[in-house]
Tab-separated table of N, CA, C and O in Angstrom:
chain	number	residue	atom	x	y	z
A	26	UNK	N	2.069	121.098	126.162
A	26	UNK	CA	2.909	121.360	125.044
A	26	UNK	C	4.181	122.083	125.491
A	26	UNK	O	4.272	122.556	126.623
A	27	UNK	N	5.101	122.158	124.643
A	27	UNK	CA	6.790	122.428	124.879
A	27	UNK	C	6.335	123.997	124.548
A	27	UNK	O	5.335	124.257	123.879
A	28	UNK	N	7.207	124.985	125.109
A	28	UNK	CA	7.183	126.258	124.797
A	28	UNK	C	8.130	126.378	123.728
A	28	UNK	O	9.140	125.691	123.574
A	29	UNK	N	7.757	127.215	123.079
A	29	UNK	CA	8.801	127.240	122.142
A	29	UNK	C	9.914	128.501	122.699
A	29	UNK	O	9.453	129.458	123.322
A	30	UNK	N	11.245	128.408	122.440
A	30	UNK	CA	12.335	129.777	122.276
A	30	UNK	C	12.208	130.772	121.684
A	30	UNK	O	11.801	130.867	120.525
A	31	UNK	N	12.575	131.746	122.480
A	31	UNK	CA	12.785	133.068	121.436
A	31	UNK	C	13.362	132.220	120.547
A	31	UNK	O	13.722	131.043	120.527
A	32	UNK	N	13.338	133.720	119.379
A	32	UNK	CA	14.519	133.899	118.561
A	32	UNK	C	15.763	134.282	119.284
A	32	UNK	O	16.777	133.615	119.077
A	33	UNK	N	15.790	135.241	120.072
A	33	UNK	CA	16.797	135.862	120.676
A	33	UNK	C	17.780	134.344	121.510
A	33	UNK	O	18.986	134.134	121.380
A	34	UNK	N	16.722	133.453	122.376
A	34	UNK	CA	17.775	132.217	122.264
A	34	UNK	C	18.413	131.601	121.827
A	34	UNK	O	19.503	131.222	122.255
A	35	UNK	N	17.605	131.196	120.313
A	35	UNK	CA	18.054	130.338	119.473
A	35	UNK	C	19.392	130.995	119.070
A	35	UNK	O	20.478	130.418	119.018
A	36	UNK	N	19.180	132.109	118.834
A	36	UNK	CA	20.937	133.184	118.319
A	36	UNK	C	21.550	132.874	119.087
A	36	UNK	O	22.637	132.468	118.677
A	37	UNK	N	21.367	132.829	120.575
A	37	UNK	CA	22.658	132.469	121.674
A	37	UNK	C	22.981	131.164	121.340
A	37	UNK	O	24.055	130.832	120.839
A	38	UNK	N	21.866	130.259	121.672
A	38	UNK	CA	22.276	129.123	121.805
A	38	UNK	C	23.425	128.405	120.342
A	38	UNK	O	24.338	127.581	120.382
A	39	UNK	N	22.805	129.207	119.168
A	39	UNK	CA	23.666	129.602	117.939
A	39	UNK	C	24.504	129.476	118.065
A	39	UNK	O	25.097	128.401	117.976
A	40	UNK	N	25.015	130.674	118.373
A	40	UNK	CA	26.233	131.658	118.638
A	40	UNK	C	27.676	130.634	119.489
A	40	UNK	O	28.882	130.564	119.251
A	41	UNK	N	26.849	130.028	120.442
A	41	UNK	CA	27.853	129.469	121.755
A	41	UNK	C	28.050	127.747	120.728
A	41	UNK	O	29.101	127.126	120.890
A	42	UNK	N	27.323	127.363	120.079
A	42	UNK	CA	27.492	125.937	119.699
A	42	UNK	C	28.298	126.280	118.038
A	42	UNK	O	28.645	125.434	117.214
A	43	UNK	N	28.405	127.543	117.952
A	43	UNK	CA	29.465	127.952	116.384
A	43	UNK	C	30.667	128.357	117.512
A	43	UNK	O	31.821	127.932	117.460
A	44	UNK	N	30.352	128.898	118.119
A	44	UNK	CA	31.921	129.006	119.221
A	44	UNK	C	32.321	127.892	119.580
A	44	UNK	O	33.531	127.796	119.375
A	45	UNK	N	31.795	126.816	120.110
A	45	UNK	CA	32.177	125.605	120.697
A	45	UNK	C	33.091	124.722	118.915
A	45	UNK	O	34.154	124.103	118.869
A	46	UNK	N	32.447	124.936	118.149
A	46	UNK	CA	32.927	123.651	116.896
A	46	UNK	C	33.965	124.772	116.800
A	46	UNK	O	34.992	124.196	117.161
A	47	UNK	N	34.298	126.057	116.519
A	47	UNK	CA	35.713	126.869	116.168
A	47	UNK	C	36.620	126.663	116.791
A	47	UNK	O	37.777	126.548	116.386
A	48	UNK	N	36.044	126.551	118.382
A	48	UNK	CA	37.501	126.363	119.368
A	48	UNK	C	37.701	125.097	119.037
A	48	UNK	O	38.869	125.013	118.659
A	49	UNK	N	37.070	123.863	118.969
A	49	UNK	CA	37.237	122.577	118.632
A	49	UNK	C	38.308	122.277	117.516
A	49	UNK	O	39.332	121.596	117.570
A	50	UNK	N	37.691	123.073	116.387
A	50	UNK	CA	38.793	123.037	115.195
A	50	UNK	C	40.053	123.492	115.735
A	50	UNK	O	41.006	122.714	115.712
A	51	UNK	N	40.190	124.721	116.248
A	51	UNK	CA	41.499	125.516	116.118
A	51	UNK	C	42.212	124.779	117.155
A	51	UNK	O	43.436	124.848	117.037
A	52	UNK	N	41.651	123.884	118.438
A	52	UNK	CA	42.386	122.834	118.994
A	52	UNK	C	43.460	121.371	118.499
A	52	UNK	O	44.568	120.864	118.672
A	53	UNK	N	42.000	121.195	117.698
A	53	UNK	CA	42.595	120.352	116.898
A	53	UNK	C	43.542	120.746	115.823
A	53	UNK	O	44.269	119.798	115.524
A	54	UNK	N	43.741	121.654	115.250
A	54	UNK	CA	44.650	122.236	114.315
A	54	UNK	C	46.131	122.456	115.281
A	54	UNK	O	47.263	122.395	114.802
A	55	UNK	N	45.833	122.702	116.627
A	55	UNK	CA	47.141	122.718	117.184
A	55	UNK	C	47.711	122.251	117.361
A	55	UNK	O	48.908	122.412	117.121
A	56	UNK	N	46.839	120.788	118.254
A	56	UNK	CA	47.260	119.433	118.484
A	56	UNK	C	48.022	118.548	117.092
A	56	UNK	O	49.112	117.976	117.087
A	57	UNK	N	47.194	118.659	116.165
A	57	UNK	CA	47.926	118.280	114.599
A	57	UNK	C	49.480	119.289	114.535
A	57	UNK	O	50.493	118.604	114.394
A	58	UNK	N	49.642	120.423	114.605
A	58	UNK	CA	50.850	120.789	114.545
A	58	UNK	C	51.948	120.958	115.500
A	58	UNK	O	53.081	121.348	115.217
A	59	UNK	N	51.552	120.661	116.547
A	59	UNK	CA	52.145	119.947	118.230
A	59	UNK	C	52.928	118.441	117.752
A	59	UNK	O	54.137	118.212	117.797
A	60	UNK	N	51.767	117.464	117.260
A	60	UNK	CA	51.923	116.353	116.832
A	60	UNK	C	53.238	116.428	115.814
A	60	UNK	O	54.358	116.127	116.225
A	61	UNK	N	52.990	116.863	114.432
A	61	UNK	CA	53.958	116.967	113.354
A	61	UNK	C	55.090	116.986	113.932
A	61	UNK	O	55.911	116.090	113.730
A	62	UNK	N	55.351	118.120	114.838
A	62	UNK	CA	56.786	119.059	115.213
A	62	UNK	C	57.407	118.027	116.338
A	62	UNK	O	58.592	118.143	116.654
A	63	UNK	N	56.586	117.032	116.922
A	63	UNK	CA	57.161	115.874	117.641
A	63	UNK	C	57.684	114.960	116.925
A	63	UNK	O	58.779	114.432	117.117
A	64	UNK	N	56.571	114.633	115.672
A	64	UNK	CA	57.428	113.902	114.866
A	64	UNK	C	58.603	113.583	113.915
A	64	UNK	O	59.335	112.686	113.496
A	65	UNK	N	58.197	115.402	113.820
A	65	UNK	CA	59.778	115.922	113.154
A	65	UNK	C	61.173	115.390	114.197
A	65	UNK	O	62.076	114.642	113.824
A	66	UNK	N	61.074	115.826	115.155
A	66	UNK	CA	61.654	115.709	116.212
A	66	UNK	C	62.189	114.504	116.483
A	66	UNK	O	63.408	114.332	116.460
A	67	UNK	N	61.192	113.391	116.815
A	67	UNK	CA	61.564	112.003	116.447
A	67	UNK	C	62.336	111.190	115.809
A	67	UNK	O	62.964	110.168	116.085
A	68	UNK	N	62.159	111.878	114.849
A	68	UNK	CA	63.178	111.347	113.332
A	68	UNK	C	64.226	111.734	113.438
A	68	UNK	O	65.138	111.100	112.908
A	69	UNK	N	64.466	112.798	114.087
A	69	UNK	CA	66.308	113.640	114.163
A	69	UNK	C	66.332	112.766	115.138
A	69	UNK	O	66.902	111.729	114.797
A	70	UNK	N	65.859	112.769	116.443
A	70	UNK	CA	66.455	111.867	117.568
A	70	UNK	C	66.965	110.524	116.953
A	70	UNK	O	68.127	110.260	117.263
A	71	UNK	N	66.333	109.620	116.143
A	71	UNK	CA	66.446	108.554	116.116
A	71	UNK	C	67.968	108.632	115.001
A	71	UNK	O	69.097	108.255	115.314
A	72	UNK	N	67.640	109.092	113.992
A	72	UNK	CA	68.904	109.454	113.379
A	72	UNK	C	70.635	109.906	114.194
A	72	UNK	O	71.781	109.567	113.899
A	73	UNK	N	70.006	110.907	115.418
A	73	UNK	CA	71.147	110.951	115.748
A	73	UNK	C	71.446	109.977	116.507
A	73	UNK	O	72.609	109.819	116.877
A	74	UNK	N	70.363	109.073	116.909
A	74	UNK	CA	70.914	108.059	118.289
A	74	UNK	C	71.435	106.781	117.150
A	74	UNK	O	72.290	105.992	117.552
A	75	UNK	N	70.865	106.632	115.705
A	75	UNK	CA	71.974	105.443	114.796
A	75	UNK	C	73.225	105.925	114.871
A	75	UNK	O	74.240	105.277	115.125
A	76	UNK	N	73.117	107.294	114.603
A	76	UNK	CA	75.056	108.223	114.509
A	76	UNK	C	75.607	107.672	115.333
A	76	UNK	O	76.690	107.101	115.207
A	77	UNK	N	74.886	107.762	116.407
A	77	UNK	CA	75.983	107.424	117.965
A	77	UNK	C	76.372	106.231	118.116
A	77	UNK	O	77.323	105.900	118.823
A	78	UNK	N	75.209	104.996	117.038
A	78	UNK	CA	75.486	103.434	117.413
A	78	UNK	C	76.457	103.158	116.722
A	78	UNK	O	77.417	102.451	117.026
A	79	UNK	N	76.134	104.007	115.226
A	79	UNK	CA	77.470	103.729	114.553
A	79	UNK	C	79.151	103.943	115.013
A	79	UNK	O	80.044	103.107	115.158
A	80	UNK	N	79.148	105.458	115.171
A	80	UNK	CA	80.253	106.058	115.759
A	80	UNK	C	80.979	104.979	117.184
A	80	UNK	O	82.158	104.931	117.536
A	81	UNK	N	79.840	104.250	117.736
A	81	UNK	CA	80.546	103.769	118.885
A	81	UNK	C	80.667	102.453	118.043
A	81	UNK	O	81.718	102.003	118.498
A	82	UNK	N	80.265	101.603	117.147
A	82	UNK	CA	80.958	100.111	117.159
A	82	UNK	C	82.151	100.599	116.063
A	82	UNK	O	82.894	99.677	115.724
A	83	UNK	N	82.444	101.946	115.450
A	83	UNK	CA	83.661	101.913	114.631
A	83	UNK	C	84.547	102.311	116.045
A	83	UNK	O	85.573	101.632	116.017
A	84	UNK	N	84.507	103.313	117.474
A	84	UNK	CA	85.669	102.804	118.393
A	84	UNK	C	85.365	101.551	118.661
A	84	UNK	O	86.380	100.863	118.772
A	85	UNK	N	84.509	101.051	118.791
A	85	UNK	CA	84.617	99.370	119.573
A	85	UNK	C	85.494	98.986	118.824
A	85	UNK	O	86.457	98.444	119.367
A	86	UNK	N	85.497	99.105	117.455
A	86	UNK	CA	86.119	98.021	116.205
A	86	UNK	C	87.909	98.329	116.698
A	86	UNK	O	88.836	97.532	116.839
A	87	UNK	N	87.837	100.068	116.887
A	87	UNK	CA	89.367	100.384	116.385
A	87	UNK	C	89.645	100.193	118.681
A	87	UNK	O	90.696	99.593	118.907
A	88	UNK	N	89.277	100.393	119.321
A	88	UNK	CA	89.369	100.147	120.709
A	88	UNK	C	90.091	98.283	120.209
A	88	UNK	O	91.271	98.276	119.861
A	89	UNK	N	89.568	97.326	120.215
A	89	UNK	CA	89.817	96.036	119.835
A	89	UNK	C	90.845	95.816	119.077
A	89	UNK	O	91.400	94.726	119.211
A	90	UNK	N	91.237	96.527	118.344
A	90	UNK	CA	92.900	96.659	117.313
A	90	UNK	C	93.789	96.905	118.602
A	90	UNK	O	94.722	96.105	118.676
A	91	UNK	N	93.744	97.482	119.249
A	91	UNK	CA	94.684	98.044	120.326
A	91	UNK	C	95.434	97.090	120.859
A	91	UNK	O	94.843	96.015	120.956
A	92	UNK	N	96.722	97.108	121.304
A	92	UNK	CA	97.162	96.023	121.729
A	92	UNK	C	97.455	96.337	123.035
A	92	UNK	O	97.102	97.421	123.500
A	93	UNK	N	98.313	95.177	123.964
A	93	UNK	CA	98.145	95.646	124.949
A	93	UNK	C	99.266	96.840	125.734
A	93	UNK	O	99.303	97.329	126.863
A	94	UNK	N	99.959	96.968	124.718
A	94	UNK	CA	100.963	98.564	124.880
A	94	UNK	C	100.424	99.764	124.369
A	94	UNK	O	101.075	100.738	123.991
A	95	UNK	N	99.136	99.631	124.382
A	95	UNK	CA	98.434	100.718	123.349
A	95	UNK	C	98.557	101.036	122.450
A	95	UNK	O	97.900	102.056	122.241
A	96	UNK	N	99.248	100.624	121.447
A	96	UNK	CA	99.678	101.077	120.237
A	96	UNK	C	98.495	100.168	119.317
A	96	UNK	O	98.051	99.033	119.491
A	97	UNK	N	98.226	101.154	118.330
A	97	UNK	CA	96.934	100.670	117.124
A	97	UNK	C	98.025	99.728	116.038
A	97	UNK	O	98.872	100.481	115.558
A	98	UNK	N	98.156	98.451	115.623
A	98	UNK	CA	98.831	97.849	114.659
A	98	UNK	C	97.740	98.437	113.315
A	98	UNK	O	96.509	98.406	113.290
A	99	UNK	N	98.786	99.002	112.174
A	99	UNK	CA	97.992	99.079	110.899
A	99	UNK	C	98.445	97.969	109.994
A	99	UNK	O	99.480	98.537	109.646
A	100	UNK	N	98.475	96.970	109.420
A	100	UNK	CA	98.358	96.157	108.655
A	100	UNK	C	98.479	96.432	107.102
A	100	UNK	O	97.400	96.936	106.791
A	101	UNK	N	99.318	96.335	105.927
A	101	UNK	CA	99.058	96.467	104.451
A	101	UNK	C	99.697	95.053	104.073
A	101	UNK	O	100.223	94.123	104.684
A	102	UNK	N	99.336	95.417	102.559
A	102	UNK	CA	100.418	94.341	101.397
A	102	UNK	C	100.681	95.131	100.731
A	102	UNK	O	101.034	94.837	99.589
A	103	UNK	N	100.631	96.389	101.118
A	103	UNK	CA	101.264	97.257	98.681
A	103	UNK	C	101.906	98.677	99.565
A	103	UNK	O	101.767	98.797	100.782
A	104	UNK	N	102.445	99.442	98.905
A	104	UNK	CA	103.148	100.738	99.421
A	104	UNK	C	101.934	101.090	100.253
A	104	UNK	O	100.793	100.629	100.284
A	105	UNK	N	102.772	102.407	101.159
A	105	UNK	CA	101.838	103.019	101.706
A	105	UNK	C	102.253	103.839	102.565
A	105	UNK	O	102.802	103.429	103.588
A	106	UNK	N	102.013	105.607	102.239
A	106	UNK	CA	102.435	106.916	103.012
A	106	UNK	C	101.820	107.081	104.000
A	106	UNK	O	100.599	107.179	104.127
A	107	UNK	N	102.657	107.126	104.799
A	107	UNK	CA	101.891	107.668	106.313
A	107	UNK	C	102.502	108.872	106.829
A	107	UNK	O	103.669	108.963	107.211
A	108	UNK	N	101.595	109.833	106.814
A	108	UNK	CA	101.586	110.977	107.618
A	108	UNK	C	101.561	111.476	108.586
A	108	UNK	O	100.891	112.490	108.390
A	109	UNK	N	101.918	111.446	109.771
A	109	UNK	CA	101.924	111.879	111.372
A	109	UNK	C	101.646	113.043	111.377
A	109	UNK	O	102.416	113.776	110.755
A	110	UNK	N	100.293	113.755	112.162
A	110	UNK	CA	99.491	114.934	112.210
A	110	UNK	C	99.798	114.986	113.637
A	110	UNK	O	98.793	114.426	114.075
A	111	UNK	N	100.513	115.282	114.670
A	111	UNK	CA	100.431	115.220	116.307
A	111	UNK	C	100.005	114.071	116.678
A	111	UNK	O	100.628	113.010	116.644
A	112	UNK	N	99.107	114.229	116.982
A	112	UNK	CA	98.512	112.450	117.709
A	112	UNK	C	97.703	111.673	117.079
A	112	UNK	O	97.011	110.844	117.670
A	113	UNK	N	97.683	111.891	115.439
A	113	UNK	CA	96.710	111.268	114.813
A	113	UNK	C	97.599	111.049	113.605
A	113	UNK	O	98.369	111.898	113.155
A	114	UNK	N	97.323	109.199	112.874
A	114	UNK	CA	97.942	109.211	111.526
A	114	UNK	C	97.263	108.897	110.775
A	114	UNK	O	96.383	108.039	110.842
A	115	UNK	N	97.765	109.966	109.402
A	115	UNK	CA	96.660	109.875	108.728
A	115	UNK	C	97.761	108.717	107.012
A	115	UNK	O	98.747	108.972	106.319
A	116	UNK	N	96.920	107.710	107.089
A	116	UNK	CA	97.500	106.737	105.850
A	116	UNK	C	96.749	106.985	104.824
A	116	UNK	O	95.573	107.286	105.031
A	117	UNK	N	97.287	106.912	103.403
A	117	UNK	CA	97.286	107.109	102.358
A	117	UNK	C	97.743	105.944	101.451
A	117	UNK	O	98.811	105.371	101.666
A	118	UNK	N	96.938	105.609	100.457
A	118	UNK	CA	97.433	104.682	99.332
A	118	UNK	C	97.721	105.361	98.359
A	118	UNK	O	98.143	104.824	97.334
């Protein structure tokens, strides 16, 4: 026949297998908020890397206006104020 355990084991053996599932949880609770804060993360990256796709095909667009004296041609049909800021113009309808 099997011997049976103390009591005094069974408390350890207790004790160490309620320690083992706590650290388990509080791992997993980290890993879940490790996880989140990557995914947070993710989402700004990806957002800022559309910014950048955008931002670069509006120079591609205005790079391609350029002619070959460098000068940007602006194009209208109806009035139109233009403002010279230093090296930047800013048009107005």
């Amino acid at each position: 026949m099997k011997k049976r355990l103390s009591s005094q084991t069974n408390r350890v053996i207790s004790i160490v297998s309620l320690s083992i599932f706590i650290a388990s949880i509080i791992l997993l609770v980290i890993f879940l908020v490790f996880y989140y804060q990557q995914y947070k993360e993710n989402i700004s990256l990806q957002q800022a890397y559309q910014d950048r796709v955008e931002e670069y095909e509006h120079i591609k667009d205005i790079v391609g206006n350029i002619d070959e004296d460098g000068y940007y041609n602006v194009y209208s049909d109806g009035e139109l104020i233009i403002y010279g800021e230093g090296d930047d113009i800013v048009i107005v309808r």
